[in-house]
XYZ file of C-alpha atoms in Angstrom:
124
model
C -7.302 -4.621 7.324
C -10.576 -5.326 5.602
C -12.733 -2.341 6.488
C -9.933 0.248 6.572
C -8.143 -1.428 3.649
C -4.768 -0.782 5.294
C -1.377 -1.991 4.129
C 2.174 -1.202 5.302
C 2.449 1.531 2.687
C -0.632 3.415 3.896
C -0.884 6.544 6.046
C -3.999 6.509 8.198
C -5.601 9.679 9.568
C -8.438 9.203 12.134
C -9.802 12.533 13.465
C -11.320 10.942 16.603
C -10.470 12.559 19.854
C -8.343 10.441 22.148
C -11.160 10.177 24.615
C -13.165 7.937 22.297
C -12.747 4.170 21.677
C -12.696 4.956 17.913
C -9.352 6.671 18.515
C -7.822 3.471 19.933
C -9.147 1.324 17.102
C -8.622 3.812 14.261
C -5.442 5.453 15.354
C -3.598 2.672 17.208
C -4.673 -0.963 16.956
C -5.807 -1.349 13.335
C -3.067 0.750 11.666
C -0.297 -0.735 13.697
C -1.537 -4.356 13.326
C -1.397 -3.652 9.511
C 1.945 -1.989 9.684
C 0.540 1.326 8.536
C 1.760 4.795 9.431
C -0.494 6.837 11.607
C -0.893 10.532 10.854
C -1.576 12.848 13.877
C -2.826 16.415 13.642
C -3.315 18.735 16.602
C -6.698 20.186 15.832
C -8.368 21.766 18.873
C -11.513 22.628 16.876
C -13.001 20.944 13.817
C -12.805 23.171 10.760
C -13.700 21.686 7.335
C -11.159 23.932 5.621
C -8.328 22.598 7.849
C -9.370 18.986 7.184
C -9.427 19.613 3.364
C -6.097 21.485 3.383
C -4.521 18.684 5.414
C -5.797 16.034 3.075
C -4.414 18.061 0.170
C -1.004 18.747 1.716
C 0.023 15.418 3.309
C 0.223 11.925 1.704
C -2.722 10.547 3.691
C -4.106 7.447 1.929
C -6.910 6.432 4.373
C -9.178 8.908 6.173
C -11.614 8.146 9.006
C -13.877 10.661 10.572
C -17.315 10.865 12.142
C -20.498 11.056 10.031
C -21.076 14.564 11.316
C -17.641 15.610 10.002
C -18.387 14.192 6.560
C -21.666 16.229 6.579
C -19.718 19.394 7.427
C -17.071 18.639 4.771
C -19.601 18.213 1.921
C -21.447 21.406 3.053
C -18.126 23.214 2.876
C -17.778 21.768 -0.693
C -14.336 20.220 -0.922
C -14.514 19.813 -4.725
C -11.955 22.683 -5.164
C -9.342 20.696 -3.196
C -7.237 17.903 -4.615
C -6.490 14.885 -2.477
C -3.780 13.203 -4.585
C -2.997 10.319 -2.260
C -6.351 9.666 -0.656
C -7.885 6.343 -1.764
C -10.072 5.047 1.091
C -12.573 6.853 3.415
C -14.312 5.286 6.392
C -16.830 6.371 9.013
C -18.710 4.797 11.912
C -21.173 5.731 14.499
C -24.588 7.204 13.644
C -25.931 6.449 10.204
C -24.703 8.599 7.348
C -27.419 9.870 4.953
C -27.401 8.851 1.285
C -27.087 12.452 0.320
C -23.775 12.800 2.079
C -22.428 9.613 0.434
C -23.460 10.985 -2.960
C -22.053 14.503 -2.411
C -18.742 13.107 -1.144
C -18.487 10.908 -4.253
C -19.282 13.841 -6.560
C -16.889 16.215 -4.719
C -13.948 13.777 -4.287
C -14.520 10.788 -6.550
C -14.238 8.549 -3.513
C -16.688 6.286 -1.676
C -17.257 6.383 2.041
C -17.187 2.954 3.719
C -19.538 2.933 6.687
C -19.556 0.475 9.559
C -20.613 0.219 13.154
C -18.564 -1.024 16.039
C -18.633 -2.098 19.639
C -20.202 1.064 20.958
C -23.041 0.864 18.471
C -23.926 -2.749 19.301
C -24.261 -2.574 23.081
C -27.679 -2.899 24.646
C -28.368 -1.800 28.176
């Protein structure tokens, strides 16, 4: 609820593959605990234009994707797309560079909220 900023009126889209723990947390547990709708998109291959078109077309309010995906999205330059419902963006995993944060903000007007989770805190 706090990091993803989810409410019962939100639609959450997490692009994590179902083989990753992030999929369970970002696509099942967190949204459902908050009563949010979960958006699912069959996307066999990551394509920035498909992500941008999906965010433009559907009423997704919260978007979570990997830092690498955000890097690819800003390189694609999503400034020509309109995301009318999107209000909260999150990422986790490897650190996201300040340049990507800045470019995303310029291109979309939105901040990216970064965190790390269980898989990033384990020491062997």
